Coordinates of C-alpha atoms in Angstrom, one line a residue:
M1 CA -9.3 -30.2 3.7
A2 CA -9.5 -30.1 -0.1
L3 CA -13.2 -29.3 0.1
E4 CA -12.5 -26.5 2.5
H5 CA -10.0 -24.9 0.1
L6 CA -12.3 -25.4 -2.8
L7 CA -15.0 -23.5 -0.9
Q8 CA -12.6 -20.6 -0.2
I9 CA -11.7 -20.4 -3.9
V10 CA -15.3 -20.2 -4.8
F11 CA -15.8 -17.4 -2.3
L12 CA -12.9 -15.5 -3.8
V13 CA -14.7 -15.5 -7.2
V14 CA -17.9 -14.5 -5.5
L15 CA -16.3 -11.6 -3.8
V16 CA -14.9 -10.2 -7.1
V17 CA -17.3 -10.9 -9.9
P18 CA -20.7 -9.5 -8.6
P19 CA -19.3 -6.0 -7.8
L20 CA -17.9 -5.9 -11.3
V21 CA -21.1 -6.8 -13.1
S22 CA -23.8 -5.3 -10.8
K23 CA -24.2 -1.6 -10.1
K24 CA -26.5 -2.4 -7.1
V25 CA -23.8 -4.6 -5.5
E26 CA -21.1 -2.1 -6.3
H27 CA -23.0 0.7 -4.6
N28 CA -23.7 -1.5 -1.5
I29 CA -20.3 -3.1 -1.4
E30 CA -20.1 -3.1 2.4
L31 CA -23.3 -5.0 2.8
F32 CA -22.3 -7.4 0.1
F33 CA -19.0 -8.2 1.8
L34 CA -20.8 -8.5 5.1
A35 CA -23.2 -11.0 3.6
V36 CA -20.4 -13.1 2.0
G37 CA -18.3 -13.0 5.1
A38 CA -21.1 -14.1 7.3
A39 CA -22.0 -16.9 4.9
G40 CA -18.4 -18.1 4.7
V41 CA -18.0 -18.2 8.4
S42 CA -21.3 -20.0 8.8
L43 CA -20.6 -22.6 6.2
A44 CA -17.1 -23.3 7.7
G45 CA -18.6 -23.4 11.3
L46 CA -16.2 -20.7 12.5
W47 CA -18.6 -18.6 14.5
S48 CA -17.5 -18.0 18.1
W49 CA -17.8 -15.3 20.7
D50 CA -14.1 -14.5 20.3
L51 CA -14.6 -13.9 16.6
L52 CA -17.7 -11.8 17.1
K53 CA -15.9 -9.7 19.7
E54 CA -12.9 -9.3 17.4
A55 CA -15.1 -8.2 14.5
L56 CA -16.9 -5.7 16.7
L57 CA -13.6 -4.3 18.1
H58 CA -11.6 -4.0 14.8
P59 CA -13.6 -1.1 13.4
V60 CA -13.5 0.9 16.7
A61 CA -10.2 0.0 18.4
V62 CA -6.5 -0.5 17.6
Y63 CA -4.6 -3.4 19.3
Q64 CA -1.3 -2.5 20.8
P65 CA 0.9 -5.2 22.4
G66 CA 1.0 -4.9 26.2
L67 CA -1.8 -2.3 26.2
G68 CA -4.7 -4.3 24.6
Y69 CA -7.3 -2.6 22.5
L70 CA -7.2 1.2 22.4
P71 CA -10.4 3.0 21.5
I72 CA -9.0 4.8 18.5
G73 CA -10.4 2.9 15.6
I74 CA -10.9 3.7 11.9
T75 CA -14.6 4.5 12.5
Q76 CA -13.9 7.2 15.1
V77 CA -11.1 8.7 13.0
V78 CA -13.2 8.8 9.8
L79 CA -16.1 10.4 11.8
A80 CA -13.8 12.9 13.6
A81 CA -12.1 13.9 10.4
G82 CA -15.4 14.3 8.6
L83 CA -16.8 16.5 11.4
V84 CA -13.6 18.7 11.6
F85 CA -13.6 19.2 7.8
Y86 CA -17.3 19.8 7.9
A87 CA -16.8 22.5 10.5
F88 CA -14.1 24.2 8.4
R89 CA -15.8 23.7 5.0
N90 CA -16.1 27.4 4.2
R91 CA -12.4 28.1 4.7
L92 CA -11.3 25.0 2.9
A93 CA -13.6 25.9 -0.1
A94 CA -11.3 28.9 -0.6
W95 CA -8.4 26.6 -1.2
A96 CA -10.2 24.6 -3.9
E97 CA -8.0 25.7 -6.8
A98 CA -4.7 25.1 -5.0
L99 CA -5.8 21.7 -3.8
A100 CA -6.4 20.6 -7.4
K101 CA -2.9 21.4 -8.6
P102 CA -0.9 18.2 -9.5
A103 CA 2.2 19.5 -7.6
V104 CA 0.2 20.0 -4.4
I105 CA -1.5 16.6 -4.6
A106 CA 1.9 14.9 -5.3
L107 CA 3.4 16.7 -2.3
L108 CA 0.5 15.6 -0.1
I109 CA 0.9 12.0 -1.2
L110 CA 4.6 12.1 -0.5
I111 CA 4.2 13.6 3.0
L112 CA 1.2 11.6 4.1
G113 CA 2.7 8.4 2.6
M114 CA 6.0 8.8 4.5
S115 CA 4.3 10.0 7.8
S116 CA 1.5 7.4 7.8
S117 CA 3.5 5.0 9.9
V118 CA 3.6 7.7 12.6
I119 CA 0.1 9.4 12.3
S120 CA -1.5 6.0 11.2
A121 CA -2.9 5.1 7.8
I122 CA -6.3 5.9 9.0
V123 CA -5.5 9.6 9.8
A124 CA -3.4 10.0 6.7
S125 CA -6.0 8.6 4.3
A126 CA -8.8 10.6 6.1
V127 CA -6.9 13.8 5.6
L128 CA -6.1 13.1 2.0
A129 CA -9.7 12.1 1.3
E130 CA -11.2 15.3 2.8
L131 CA -8.7 17.6 1.0
L132 CA -9.3 15.9 -2.3
G133 CA -13.0 16.3 -1.7
F134 CA -12.5 20.1 -1.6
A135 CA -10.2 20.2 -4.7
N136 CA -11.7 22.0 -7.7
A137 CA -11.4 19.0 -10.0
P138 CA -13.7 16.5 -11.7
H139 CA -14.4 13.1 -10.0
A140 CA -12.2 11.1 -12.4
Y141 CA -9.2 13.4 -11.5
K142 CA -9.8 13.0 -7.8
A143 CA -10.2 9.2 -8.1
R144 CA -6.8 8.9 -9.8
A145 CA -5.2 10.9 -7.0
A146 CA -7.0 8.9 -4.4
V147 CA -5.8 5.5 -5.8
Y148 CA -2.2 6.6 -6.1
G149 CA -2.4 8.1 -2.6
A150 CA -3.8 4.9 -1.2
F151 CA -0.9 2.9 -2.6
A152 CA 1.6 5.3 -1.0
I153 CA -0.1 5.5 2.4
G154 CA -0.6 1.7 2.6
A155 CA 3.1 1.1 1.9
G156 CA 4.3 3.9 4.3
A157 CA 2.1 2.7 7.1
A158 CA 3.9 -0.7 7.2
L159 CA 7.1 0.8 8.7
L160 CA 6.0 1.2 12.3
P161 CA 3.6 -0.5 14.7
L162 CA 1.6 2.7 14.9
G163 CA 0.9 2.7 11.2
E164 CA -1.6 -0.1 10.7
P165 CA -2.7 -3.5 12.2
L166 CA -0.4 -5.3 9.7
S167 CA 2.7 -3.8 11.2
T168 CA 1.4 -3.9 14.8
I169 CA 0.7 -7.7 14.6
A170 CA 4.0 -8.4 12.7
V171 CA 6.2 -6.8 15.3
A172 CA 4.3 -8.4 18.1
K173 CA 4.5 -11.9 16.6
L174 CA 8.2 -11.5 15.7
R175 CA 9.0 -10.2 19.2
Q176 CA 11.1 -7.4 17.7
G177 CA 11.7 -3.8 18.5
F178 CA 9.7 -0.8 17.5
F179 CA 11.8 0.1 14.5
Y180 CA 12.5 -3.4 13.2
L181 CA 10.2 -3.1 10.1
V182 CA 12.0 0.2 9.2
E183 CA 15.2 -1.9 8.8
V184 CA 13.4 -4.6 6.9
L185 CA 11.2 -2.5 4.5
L186 CA 12.5 1.1 4.3
D187 CA 14.4 0.8 1.0
V188 CA 11.3 -0.5 -0.8
V189 CA 8.7 1.6 1.0
A190 CA 10.6 4.8 0.3
V191 CA 10.8 4.1 -3.4
V192 CA 7.2 3.0 -3.6
V193 CA 5.9 6.2 -1.9
A194 CA 8.1 8.4 -4.0
F195 CA 7.1 6.6 -7.2
F196 CA 3.4 7.1 -6.6
A197 CA 3.8 10.7 -5.6
L198 CA 5.7 11.3 -8.9
Y199 CA 3.3 9.2 -10.9
A200 CA 0.4 11.1 -9.5
Y201 CA 2.0 14.4 -10.5
L202 CA 2.8 13.3 -14.1
T203 CA -0.6 11.6 -14.6
L204 CA -2.7 14.4 -13.2
K205 CA -0.7 17.0 -15.1
R206 CA -1.3 15.1 -18.3
V207 CA -5.0 14.6 -17.6
G208 CA -5.7 18.1 -16.3
A209 CA -8.4 19.3 -14.0
G210 CA -9.7 22.3 -16.0
G211 CA -12.2 22.8 -18.7
I212 CA -15.1 21.3 -16.8
E213 CA -17.5 23.1 -14.6
I214 CA -17.2 21.6 -11.2
K215 CA -20.0 21.6 -8.6
P216 CA -18.4 22.9 -5.3
Y217 CA -17.9 20.2 -2.6
E218 CA -20.4 20.7 0.1
P219 CA -20.2 17.9 2.7
E220 CA -23.4 17.2 4.5
L221 CA -23.6 16.2 8.2
R222 CA -25.8 13.2 7.3
E223 CA -23.2 12.0 4.8
V224 CA -20.4 12.3 7.4
L225 CA -22.3 10.0 9.8
L226 CA -23.4 7.5 7.1
R227 CA -19.8 7.3 5.9
A228 CA -18.6 6.3 9.4
A229 CA -21.3 3.6 9.6
R230 CA -20.3 2.2 6.2
V231 CA -16.7 2.0 7.2
F232 CA -17.7 0.1 10.4
I233 CA -19.6 -2.5 8.4
F234 CA -16.7 -2.9 5.9
I235 CA -14.1 -3.6 8.6
F236 CA -16.5 -5.9 10.4
A237 CA -17.0 -7.8 7.2
L238 CA -13.3 -8.0 6.4
T239 CA -12.6 -9.5 9.8
L240 CA -15.0 -12.3 9.1
L241 CA -13.5 -12.9 5.7
G242 CA -10.0 -12.9 7.2
E243 CA -11.0 -15.7 9.6
F244 CA -12.6 -17.6 6.7
F245 CA -9.5 -17.5 4.6
K246 CA -7.1 -18.2 7.4
P247 CA -6.8 -22.0 6.7
M248 CA -5.8 -21.2 3.1
A249 CA -3.0 -18.9 4.5
E250 CA -1.8 -21.6 6.9
A251 CA -1.7 -24.1 4.1
V252 CA 0.9 -22.1 2.2
A253 CA 3.0 -21.1 5.2
G254 CA 6.1 -23.2 4.3
L255 CA 6.1 -23.0 0.5
G256 CA 8.9 -20.4 0.1
R257 CA 9.0 -16.6 -0.3
E258 CA 8.2 -16.7 -4.1
V259 CA 4.9 -18.5 -3.4
L260 CA 4.1 -16.2 -0.4
Y261 CA 4.7 -13.2 -2.6
V262 CA 2.1 -14.3 -5.1
F263 CA -0.2 -15.5 -2.3
G264 CA -0.1 -12.0 -0.8
T265 CA -2.4 -10.9 -3.6
L266 CA -5.2 -12.4 -1.4
S267 CA -5.0 -9.2 0.6
A268 CA -6.9 -7.5 -2.3
V269 CA -10.1 -9.0 -0.8
A270 CA -9.1 -10.2 2.7
D271 CA -7.9 -8.6 5.9
N272 CA -4.1 -8.4 5.6
A273 CA -3.8 -8.2 9.4
T274 CA -5.4 -11.7 9.6
L275 CA -3.0 -13.0 7.0
V276 CA 0.0 -11.7 9.0
A277 CA -1.4 -13.2 12.1
A278 CA -1.8 -16.6 10.4
L279 CA 1.6 -16.7 8.6
V280 CA 4.2 -14.6 10.4
S281 CA 6.3 -16.2 13.2
P282 CA 9.6 -15.7 14.9
D283 CA 11.0 -18.6 12.8
M284 CA 10.3 -16.8 9.5
A285 CA 13.4 -15.9 7.6
V286 CA 13.9 -12.1 7.2
E287 CA 13.9 -12.5 3.4
T288 CA 10.6 -14.3 3.5
L289 CA 9.1 -11.8 5.9
R290 CA 10.2 -8.9 3.7
S291 CA 8.7 -10.2 0.5
F292 CA 5.5 -11.3 2.2
L293 CA 4.8 -7.9 3.9
I294 CA 5.6 -6.0 0.7
S295 CA 3.3 -8.2 -1.3
L296 CA 0.5 -7.6 1.2
V297 CA 0.7 -3.8 1.2
L298 CA 1.1 -3.5 -2.6
A299 CA -1.7 -6.0 -3.5
G300 CA -3.9 -4.4 -0.9
G301 CA -4.1 -1.4 -3.2
F302 CA -5.7 -3.4 -6.0
T303 CA -9.3 -3.2 -4.8
V304 CA -11.4 -1.0 -2.4
P305 CA -11.5 -3.6 0.4
G306 CA -7.8 -4.4 0.1
N307 CA -6.6 -1.8 2.6
V308 CA -7.8 0.8 5.1
P309 CA -6.7 3.8 3.0
N310 CA -8.7 2.5 0.0
I311 CA -11.9 2.1 2.1
V312 CA -11.6 5.6 3.5
L313 CA -10.8 7.3 0.2
A314 CA -13.4 5.4 -1.7
S315 CA -16.1 6.1 1.0
V316 CA -15.4 9.9 1.1
L317 CA -15.0 10.4 -2.7
K318 CA -17.6 7.8 -3.8
I319 CA -15.3 5.7 -5.9
G320 CA -16.9 2.4 -7.0
F321 CA -15.4 -1.1 -6.8
K322 CA -15.1 -1.3 -10.6
E323 CA -13.7 2.2 -11.0
W324 CA -11.0 1.5 -8.4
I325 CA -9.9 -1.7 -10.1
K326 CA -9.8 0.0 -13.5
L327 CA -7.4 2.7 -12.1
A328 CA -5.4 0.6 -9.6
L329 CA -4.8 -2.7 -11.3
P330 CA -2.7 -1.6 -14.4
I331 CA -0.2 0.4 -12.4
G332 CA -0.5 -1.8 -9.3
L333 CA 0.4 -5.0 -11.2
A334 CA 3.3 -3.3 -12.9
V335 CA 4.7 -2.1 -9.6
F336 CA 3.9 -5.4 -7.9
T337 CA 5.9 -7.2 -10.6
A338 CA 8.8 -4.9 -10.6
V339 CA 9.1 -4.8 -6.8
G340 CA 8.7 -8.6 -6.7
M341 CA 11.7 -9.0 -9.0
Y342 CA 13.7 -6.7 -6.8
V343 CA 12.9 -8.3 -3.4
L344 CA 12.9 -11.9 -4.6
F345 CA 16.0 -11.9 -6.8
L346 CA 18.0 -8.7 -6.8
A347 CA 17.9 -7.6 -3.1
P348 CA 16.1 -10.3 -1.0
H349 CA 18.0 -9.3 2.1
P350 CA 17.2 -6.0 3.8
P351 CA 20.2 -3.6 3.3
F352 CA 19.8 -2.2 6.8
I353 CA 20.1 -5.5 8.6
Q354 CA 23.6 -7.1 8.8
Q355 CA 23.7 -10.4 7.0
P356 CA 24.8 -13.4 9.0
Q357 CA 28.5 -14.3 8.7
Q358 CA 29.3 -17.2 6.4
P359 CA 31.4 -20.0 8.0
A360 CA 35.0 -19.9 6.9

């Protein structure tokens, strides 16, 4: 068992270091993660038909309890959004100036962040990515907006089972109602989404989008198709990595909410839905569930593979692995630490769930 965990730690280092030091790896991050995931599963002897089926289904289907896999996956949504925006590219080009305004971007982040649990993180991030693509602003400006938007959408999508696989699996494993995670997470999620919308506004206003001649965004049909293929590969690879890291997750299951909050940073490079499947159970205390899920959605914003919105936005706007970390990690760690202090020590129990009565 110790050797197994040592191998997983080595793979964590392998996942992070090469994309930071090699441009070739960074520009082919999907294939790199696929290679590492396949190697990890092979070395651990985890290959099975069920795993292969799951890895093939995850990019093209969404699992709903009682209904099974529905053919509405991230690959189709990214492809459909790309084709729709490609068809209306001439009209959208006329809005380029308005789409670059900090107030407009902040409003988009706020609306898409709070609605992502209803329209899904996939749709919300695809819409934001395409609109940012048309904005008349330099790449660095759009990259900042994308990172802050990804944090907001990733957090907002955790509220309902429609939002993302993390919330779908959590509700199913807990055997709770449709709105249960709203009661558990709403106070934190609302603040996080509002914070990143405001932070985007203040930062983009300070940085400014003017003064540089911008080449108009002209999406190509070939790029739209290639983008969908890259997303498929990425999700396939993350499914393999999630299976590989599952034993590590199971090993920390009973170590308390403080440990689980820190352990949630693993979602920066592993599939957070798999981590939820491995750790969440009906016996988990609501305080522990709350801190663990919040940790996953916040840490998921640290790197490109950490969450679905990151993958979509980085693919559309061509944001590199190193560039994403440079923008996301400073503010992400600050928010992660502040929220951790709140959910672990100041308000561990959800304010919308009645606390159990203490014996007289």
